[in-house]
PDB file of C-alpha atoms in Angstrom:
ATOM      1  CA  MET A1199     213.702  97.933  50.639  1.00  0.00           C
ATOM      2  CA  SER A1200     216.895  97.551  48.885  1.00  0.00           C
ATOM      3  CA  GLU A1201     218.708  99.810  51.248  1.00  0.00           C
ATOM      4  CA  GLN A1202     217.336  97.962  54.322  1.00  0.00           C
ATOM      5  CA  VAL A1203     218.443  94.652  52.785  1.00  0.00           C
ATOM      6  CA  CYS A1204     221.957  95.980  51.959  1.00  0.00           C
ATOM      7  CA  THR A1205     222.395  97.253  55.482  1.00  0.00           C
ATOM      8  CA  GLU A1206     221.486  93.872  56.836  1.00  0.00           C
ATOM      9  CA  ILE A1207     223.819  92.089  54.421  1.00  0.00           C
ATOM     10  CA  ASP A1208     226.667  94.444  55.403  1.00  0.00           C
ATOM     11  CA  GLN A1209     226.022  93.550  59.115  1.00  0.00           C
ATOM     12  CA  LEU A1210     225.972  89.946  58.327  1.00  0.00           C
ATOM     13  CA  GLN A1211     229.148  90.305  56.212  1.00  0.00           C
ATOM     14  CA  GLU A1212     230.823  91.754  59.279  1.00  0.00           C
ATOM     15  CA  ALA A1213     229.736  88.599  61.130  1.00  0.00           C
ATOM     16  CA  ARG A1214     230.747  86.245  58.299  1.00  0.00           C
ATOM     17  CA  ASP A1215     227.274  84.797  58.157  1.00  0.00           C
ATOM     18  CA  TYR A1216     227.553  83.771  54.511  1.00  0.00           C
ATOM     19  CA  ASN A1217     224.602  81.362  54.386  1.00  0.00           C
ATOM     20  CA  LYS A1218     222.267  84.139  55.573  1.00  0.00           C
ATOM     21  CA  ILE A1219     223.830  86.619  53.193  1.00  0.00           C
ATOM     22  CA  ASN A1220     223.235  84.176  50.205  1.00  0.00           C
ATOM     23  CA  GLU A1221     219.451  83.822  51.272  1.00  0.00           C
ATOM     24  CA  LEU A1222     218.881  87.422  51.469  1.00  0.00           C
ATOM     25  CA  LEU A1223     220.515  88.181  48.177  1.00  0.00           C
ATOM     26  CA  GLU A1224     218.750  85.359  46.310  1.00  0.00           C
ATOM     27  CA  GLU A1225     215.342  86.596  47.560  1.00  0.00           C
ATOM     28  CA  ALA A1226     216.030  90.351  46.920  1.00  0.00           C
ATOM     29  CA  LEU A1227     217.367  89.739  43.517  1.00  0.00           C
ATOM     30  CA  LYS A1228     214.229  87.940  42.356  1.00  0.00           C
ATOM     31  CA  THR A1229     212.422  91.248  42.390  1.00  0.00           C
ATOM     32  CA  SER A1230     215.369  93.671  41.648  1.00  0.00           C
ATOM     33  CA  PRO A1231     217.675  91.558  39.326  1.00  0.00           C
ATOM     34  CA  GLN A1232     219.421  94.860  37.965  1.00  0.00           C
ATOM     35  CA  ASP A1233     219.927  96.355  41.305  1.00  0.00           C
ATOM     36  CA  VAL A1234     223.647  97.259  41.325  1.00  0.00           C
ATOM     37  CA  GLU A1235     223.818  97.755  45.141  1.00  0.00           C
ATOM     38  CA  LEU A1236     222.625  93.998  45.487  1.00  0.00           C
ATOM     39  CA  LEU A1237     224.754  92.699  42.683  1.00  0.00           C
ATOM     40  CA  TRP A1238     228.178  94.144  43.895  1.00  0.00           C
ATOM     41  CA  ARG A1239     227.349  92.550  47.307  1.00  0.00           C
ATOM     42  CA  LEU A1240     226.744  89.223  45.393  1.00  0.00           C
ATOM     43  CA  ALA A1241     230.169  89.723  43.704  1.00  0.00           C
ATOM     44  CA  ARG A1242     231.663  90.391  47.259  1.00  0.00           C
ATOM     45  CA  TYR A1243     229.866  87.062  48.664  1.00  0.00           C
ATOM     46  CA  TYR A1244     231.325  84.945  45.912  1.00  0.00           C
ATOM     47  CA  TYR A1245     234.858  86.457  46.733  1.00  0.00           C
ATOM     48  CA  ASP A1246     234.499  85.840  50.341  1.00  0.00           C
ATOM     49  CA  LYS A1247     233.344  82.270  49.601  1.00  0.00           C
ATOM     50  CA  ASN A1248     236.474  81.747  47.544  1.00  0.00           C
ATOM     51  CA  GLU A1249     238.579  82.697  50.564  1.00  0.00           C
ATOM     52  CA  GLU A1250     236.663  80.349  52.987  1.00  0.00           C
ATOM     53  CA  THR A1251     237.643  77.298  50.914  1.00  0.00           C
ATOM     54  CA  SER A1252     240.949  75.483  50.339  1.00  0.00           C
ATOM     55  CA  ASP A1253     239.577  73.557  47.278  1.00  0.00           C
ATOM     56  CA  LYS A1254     241.254  74.948  44.230  1.00  0.00           C
ATOM     57  CA  ASN A1255     238.377  74.129  41.850  1.00  0.00           C
ATOM     58  CA  GLN A1256     235.856  75.650  44.254  1.00  0.00           C
ATOM     59  CA  LYS A1257     237.923  78.744  44.708  1.00  0.00           C
ATOM     60  CA  LYS A1258     238.230  79.230  40.866  1.00  0.00           C
ATOM     61  CA  GLU A1259     234.397  78.655  40.545  1.00  0.00           C
ATOM     62  CA  TYR A1260     233.660  81.341  43.032  1.00  0.00           C
ATOM     63  CA  ILE A1261     236.116  83.757  41.686  1.00  0.00           C
ATOM     64  CA  LEU A1262     234.626  83.416  38.217  1.00  0.00           C
ATOM     65  CA  LYS A1263     231.227  83.859  39.634  1.00  0.00           C
ATOM     66  CA  SER A1264     232.399  87.057  41.251  1.00  0.00           C
ATOM     67  CA  ILE A1265     233.872  88.409  38.043  1.00  0.00           C
ATOM     68  CA  ASP A1266     230.807  87.485  35.951  1.00  0.00           C
ATOM     69  CA  THR A1267     228.641  89.467  38.600  1.00  0.00           C
ATOM     70  CA  ILE A1268     230.842  92.468  38.597  1.00  0.00           C
ATOM     71  CA  GLU A1269     230.988  92.691  34.847  1.00  0.00           C
ATOM     72  CA  LYS A1270     227.348  92.772  34.843  1.00  0.00           C
ATOM     73  CA  CYS A1271     227.398  95.711  37.408  1.00  0.00           C
ATOM     74  CA  LEU A1272     229.880  97.557  35.220  1.00  0.00           C
ATOM     75  CA  THR A1273     227.412  97.564  32.380  1.00  0.00           C
ATOM     76  CA  ILE A1274     224.674  98.915  34.617  1.00  0.00           C
ATOM     77  CA  ASP A1275     226.536 101.644  36.537  1.00  0.00           C
ATOM     78  CA  PRO A1276     230.089 102.313  35.328  1.00  0.00           C
ATOM     79  CA  GLU A1277     230.462 105.149  37.741  1.00  0.00           C
ATOM     80  CA  HIS A1278     229.881 103.122  41.007  1.00  0.00           C
ATOM     81  CA  TRP A1279     232.784 103.025  43.294  1.00  0.00           C
ATOM     82  CA  ALA A1280     232.119  99.563  44.658  1.00  0.00           C
ATOM     83  CA  VAL A1281     231.805  98.113  41.283  1.00  0.00           C
ATOM     84  CA  HIS A1282     235.501  99.230  40.288  1.00  0.00           C
ATOM     85  CA  LYS A1283     236.626  98.050  43.559  1.00  0.00           C
ATOM     86  CA  TRP A1284     235.217  94.552  43.353  1.00  0.00           C
ATOM     87  CA  TRP A1285     236.223  94.366  39.730  1.00  0.00           C
ATOM     88  CA  ALA A1286     239.875  94.939  40.732  1.00  0.00           C
ATOM     89  CA  ILE A1287     239.571  92.479  43.667  1.00  0.00           C
ATOM     90  CA  SER A1288     238.033  89.775  41.860  1.00  0.00           C
ATOM     91  CA  THR A1289     240.192  90.067  38.774  1.00  0.00           C
ATOM     92  CA  SER A1290     243.280  90.071  41.168  1.00  0.00           C
ATOM     93  CA  ALA A1291     242.065  86.720  42.510  1.00  0.00           C
ATOM     94  CA  ILE A1292     241.995  84.837  39.143  1.00  0.00           C
ATOM     95  CA  GLY A1293     245.708  85.481  38.548  1.00  0.00           C
ATOM     96  CA  GLU A1294     246.875  82.116  39.405  1.00  0.00           C
ATOM     97  CA  TYR A1295     244.339  80.504  36.930  1.00  0.00           C
ATOM     98  CA  VAL A1296     245.343  82.309  33.854  1.00  0.00           C
ATOM     99  CA  THR A1297     248.222  82.571  31.486  1.00  0.00           C
ATOM    100  CA  SER A1298     251.202  84.916  32.157  1.00  0.00           C
ATOM    101  CA  LYS A1299     249.982  87.166  29.155  1.00  0.00           C
ATOM    102  CA  GLU A1300     246.415  87.472  30.690  1.00  0.00           C
ATOM    103  CA  LYS A1301     247.811  88.104  34.224  1.00  0.00           C
ATOM    104  CA  ILE A1302     250.112  90.987  32.956  1.00  0.00           C
ATOM    105  CA  ALA A1303     247.334  92.426  30.888  1.00  0.00           C
ATOM    106  CA  ASN A1304     245.019  92.253  33.873  1.00  0.00           C
ATOM    107  CA  ALA A1305     247.600  93.960  35.993  1.00  0.00           C
ATOM    108  CA  PHE A1306     247.201  97.235  34.097  1.00  0.00           C
ATOM    109  CA  LYS A1307     243.397  97.099  34.268  1.00  0.00           C
ATOM    110  CA  ILE A1308     243.342  96.226  38.049  1.00  0.00           C
ATOM    111  CA  LYS A1309     245.287  99.266  38.886  1.00  0.00           C
ATOM    112  CA  GLU A1310     243.108 101.425  36.506  1.00  0.00           C
ATOM    113  CA  HIS A1311     239.855 100.155  38.252  1.00  0.00           C
ATOM    114  CA  ALA A1312     241.343 100.403  41.748  1.00  0.00           C
ATOM    115  CA  LEU A1313     242.351 104.159  41.094  1.00  0.00           C
ATOM    116  CA  LYS A1314     238.835 104.859  39.668  1.00  0.00           C
ATOM    117  CA  SER A1315     237.283 103.418  42.759  1.00  0.00           C
ATOM    118  CA  LEU A1316     239.582 105.533  45.162  1.00  0.00           C
ATOM    119  CA  GLU A1317     238.641 108.543  42.957  1.00  0.00           C
ATOM    120  CA  LEU A1318     234.940 107.923  43.467  1.00  0.00           C
ATOM    121  CA  LYS A1319     235.351 107.035  47.194  1.00  0.00           C
ATOM    122  CA  PRO A1320     238.565 108.366  48.729  1.00  0.00           C
ATOM    123  CA  LYS A1321     240.147 106.786  51.755  1.00  0.00           C
ATOM    124  CA  ASP A1322     238.387 103.495  51.386  1.00  0.00           C
ATOM    125  CA  PRO A1323     240.782 101.088  53.356  1.00  0.00           C
ATOM    126  CA  THR A1324     240.103  98.054  51.277  1.00  0.00           C
ATOM    127  CA  THR A1325     240.902  99.871  48.074  1.00  0.00           C
ATOM    128  CA  LEU A1326     244.085 101.402  49.553  1.00  0.00           C
ATOM    129  CA  HIS A1327     245.052  97.945  50.563  1.00  0.00           C
ATOM    130  CA  LEU A1328     244.311  96.531  47.141  1.00  0.00           C
ATOM    131  CA  LEU A1329     246.690  99.294  45.609  1.00  0.00           C
ATOM    132  CA  GLY A1330     249.184  98.406  48.100  1.00  0.00           C
ATOM    133  CA  ARG A1331     249.098  94.759  47.185  1.00  0.00           C
ATOM    134  CA  TRP A1332     249.140  95.688  43.498  1.00  0.00           C
ATOM    135  CA  CYS A1333     252.355  97.571  43.999  1.00  0.00           C
ATOM    136  CA  PHE A1334     253.910  94.774  46.068  1.00  0.00           C
ATOM    137  CA  SER A1335     253.059  92.197  43.531  1.00  0.00           C
ATOM    138  CA  VAL A1336     254.445  94.273  40.796  1.00  0.00           C
ATOM    139  CA  ALA A1337     257.731  94.943  42.666  1.00  0.00           C
ATOM    140  CA  SER A1338     258.057  91.344  43.361  1.00  0.00           C
ATOM    141  CA  ILE A1339     257.744  90.320  39.635  1.00  0.00           C
ATOM    142  CA  GLY A1340     260.706  88.080  38.726  1.00  0.00           C
ATOM    143  CA  PHE A1341     263.235  88.749  35.794  1.00  0.00           C
ATOM    144  CA  ILE A1342     261.427  86.146  33.504  1.00  0.00           C
ATOM    145  CA  GLU A1343     258.021  87.565  34.010  1.00  0.00           C
ATOM    146  CA  ARG A1344     259.276  91.143  33.549  1.00  0.00           C
ATOM    147  CA  GLY A1345     260.815  90.033  30.246  1.00  0.00           C
ATOM    148  CA  VAL A1346     257.674  88.461  29.088  1.00  0.00           C
ATOM    149  CA  ALA A1347     255.735  91.712  30.012  1.00  0.00           C
ATOM    150  CA  SER A1348     258.340  93.694  28.006  1.00  0.00           C
ATOM    151  CA  ALA A1349     257.993  91.478  24.960  1.00  0.00           C
ATOM    152  CA  LEU A1350     254.203  91.603  25.051  1.00  0.00           C
ATOM    153  CA  PHE A1351     253.516  95.194  26.065  1.00  0.00           C
ATOM    154  CA  GLY A1352     256.572  97.075  25.460  1.00  0.00           C
ATOM    155  CA  THR A1353     256.664  98.353  29.130  1.00  0.00           C
ATOM    156  CA  PRO A1354     255.825  96.099  32.096  1.00  0.00           C
ATOM    157  CA  PRO A1355     253.806  97.422  35.038  1.00  0.00           C
ATOM    158  CA  GLN A1356     255.951  99.552  37.263  1.00  0.00           C
ATOM    159  CA  SER A1357     256.132 100.026  41.122  1.00  0.00           C
ATOM    160  CA  SER A1358     258.260  99.448  44.255  1.00  0.00           C
ATOM    161  CA  TYR A1359     258.040  98.539  47.863  1.00  0.00           C
ATOM    162  CA  GLU A1360     258.081 102.017  48.942  1.00  0.00           C
ATOM    163  CA  GLU A1361     254.955 102.855  46.801  1.00  0.00           C
ATOM    164  CA  SER A1362     253.305  99.652  48.168  1.00  0.00           C
ATOM    165  CA  LEU A1363     254.080 100.679  51.781  1.00  0.00           C
ATOM    166  CA  LYS A1364     252.646 104.232  51.259  1.00  0.00           C
ATOM    167  CA  TYR A1365     249.229 102.756  50.193  1.00  0.00           C
ATOM    168  CA  LEU A1366     249.249 100.080  52.966  1.00  0.00           C
ATOM    169  CA  LEU A1367     250.095 102.652  55.609  1.00  0.00           C
ATOM    170  CA  GLU A1368     247.199 104.769  54.289  1.00  0.00           C
ATOM    171  CA  ALA A1369     244.945 101.942  54.635  1.00  0.00           C
ATOM    172  CA  TYR A1370     246.158 101.260  58.176  1.00  0.00           C
ATOM    173  CA  GLU A1371     245.483 104.861  59.141  1.00  0.00           C
ATOM    174  CA  VAL A1372     241.849 104.488  58.033  1.00  0.00           C
ATOM    175  CA  ASP A1373     241.304 100.928  59.543  1.00  0.00           C
ATOM    176  CA  PRO A1374     244.117  99.514  61.663  1.00  0.00           C
ATOM    177  CA  THR A1375     242.252  96.205  62.146  1.00  0.00           C
ATOM    178  CA  ILE A1376     242.731  94.667  58.639  1.00  0.00           C
ATOM    179  CA  ILE A1377     244.850  91.668  59.485  1.00  0.00           C
ATOM    180  CA  ARG A1378     246.123  91.084  55.898  1.00  0.00           C
ATOM    181  CA  ASN A1379     247.067  94.699  55.685  1.00  0.00           C
ATOM    182  CA  LEU A1380     249.210  94.421  58.750  1.00  0.00           C
ATOM    183  CA  ILE A1381     251.039  91.374  57.286  1.00  0.00           C
ATOM    184  CA  PHE A1382     251.681  93.119  53.982  1.00  0.00           C
ATOM    185  CA  ILE A1383     253.074  96.224  55.824  1.00  0.00           C
ATOM    186  CA  GLY A1384     255.357  93.782  57.671  1.00  0.00           C
ATOM    187  CA  ASP A1385     256.249  92.099  54.355  1.00  0.00           C
ATOM    188  CA  CYS A1386     257.135  95.583  52.730  1.00  0.00           C
ATOM    189  CA  TYR A1387     259.291  96.461  55.730  1.00  0.00           C
ATOM    190  CA  THR A1388     260.983  93.140  55.396  1.00  0.00           C
ATOM    191  CA  ASN A1389     261.796  93.726  51.791  1.00  0.00           C
ATOM    192  CA  LEU A1390     262.958  97.184  52.674  1.00  0.00           C
ATOM    193  CA  LYS A1391     265.341  95.621  55.185  1.00  0.00           C
ATOM    194  CA  ASN A1392     263.746  97.178  58.340  1.00  0.00           C
ATOM    195  CA  GLN A1393     263.204  94.263  60.441  1.00  0.00           C
ATOM    196  CA  THR A1394     262.314  96.177  63.465  1.00  0.00           C
ATOM    197  CA  LYS A1395     259.164  97.824  61.949  1.00  0.00           C
ATOM    198  CA  ALA A1396     258.514  94.402  60.162  1.00  0.00           C
ATOM    199  CA  LYS A1397     258.255  92.649  63.468  1.00  0.00           C
ATOM    200  CA  GLU A1398     256.135  95.446  64.955  1.00  0.00           C
ATOM    201  CA  PHE A1399     253.491  94.885  62.350  1.00  0.00           C
ATOM    202  CA  TYR A1400     253.747  91.144  62.231  1.00  0.00           C
ATOM    203  CA  GLN A1401     253.028  91.241  66.092  1.00  0.00           C
ATOM    204  CA  LYS A1402     249.956  93.468  65.513  1.00  0.00           C
ATOM    205  CA  ALA A1403     248.744  90.964  63.236  1.00  0.00           C
ATOM    206  CA  ALA A1404     249.417  88.074  65.318  1.00  0.00           C
ATOM    207  CA  SER A1405     247.595  89.651  68.287  1.00  0.00           C
ATOM    208  CA  ALA A1406     244.457  90.514  66.135  1.00  0.00           C
ATOM    209  CA  VAL A1407     241.117  88.752  66.804  1.00  0.00           C
ATOM    210  CA  PRO A1408     240.178  86.700  63.725  1.00  0.00           C
ATOM    211  CA  LYS A1409     236.587  86.896  62.432  1.00  0.00           C
ATOM    212  CA  SER A1410     236.661  83.929  60.133  1.00  0.00           C
ATOM    213  CA  GLU A1411     238.538  80.630  59.435  1.00  0.00           C
ATOM    214  CA  PHE A1412     240.570  82.575  56.811  1.00  0.00           C
ATOM    215  CA  GLU A1413     241.531  85.256  59.210  1.00  0.00           C
ATOM    216  CA  LYS A1414     242.623  82.560  61.590  1.00  0.00           C
ATOM    217  CA  THR A1415     245.156  81.206  59.066  1.00  0.00           C
ATOM    218  CA  LEU A1416     246.303  84.881  58.574  1.00  0.00           C
ATOM    219  CA  VAL A1417     246.974  85.202  62.433  1.00  0.00           C
ATOM    220  CA  GLU A1418     248.907  81.892  62.386  1.00  0.00           C
ATOM    221  CA  GLU A1419     250.949  83.181  59.426  1.00  0.00           C
ATOM    222  CA  ALA A1420     251.661  86.440  61.411  1.00  0.00           C
ATOM    223  CA  LYS A1421     252.805  84.601  64.420  1.00  0.00           C
ATOM    224  CA  LYS A1422     255.414  82.589  62.513  1.00  0.00           C
ATOM    225  CA  LYS A1423     256.616  85.810  60.838  1.00  0.00           C
ATOM    226  CA  ALA A1424     256.852  87.584  64.223  1.00  0.00           C
ATOM    227  CA  LYS A1425     259.331  85.069  65.577  1.00  0.00           C
TER     228      LYS A1425
END
């Protein structure tokens, strides 16, 4: 039963039918409240809902629900690839709502969980994209934040735009349709002073077909960057 419901939920997630996803999850979890396959999809649902709203309070509420749900999953099945993946994604999203100290401390854990997920399920495009974004974020850390990290932890997280690009291109090889991945590849090339390649990937993103309101904003962003 759970497998059938999960298959349906994944199909609905592709179609971005979040209301129906919520209905199915609520019903299924009544009889299987400890089912990790259902719970990590609930965490994904909350994360997706965060992306669909521009209200900061609502975004924070959805992200916290996603984190709470995935923390529960971690206690039930600490060796599940999707649990580590969505722990990393959800915790990344809370960054702008926490202190610099928490954000930096989380950075180490985010990479650890993302790498664990990739170990359990190699070549997952979303996890590869997440690692690329992690590297990009760390490479972009400013002087002040780097100083805070050094003072608190001795050594701040380390990465580069080259490392970020490596992960992002691996994600692109597996799934060339992820719009935000295309934009981040363009951003990497921009930071590496390769405007020709940057424009190529911005144009790919700009010509992509969005599947949600959030992806529409990504396409518009890409169009501006492609000019």
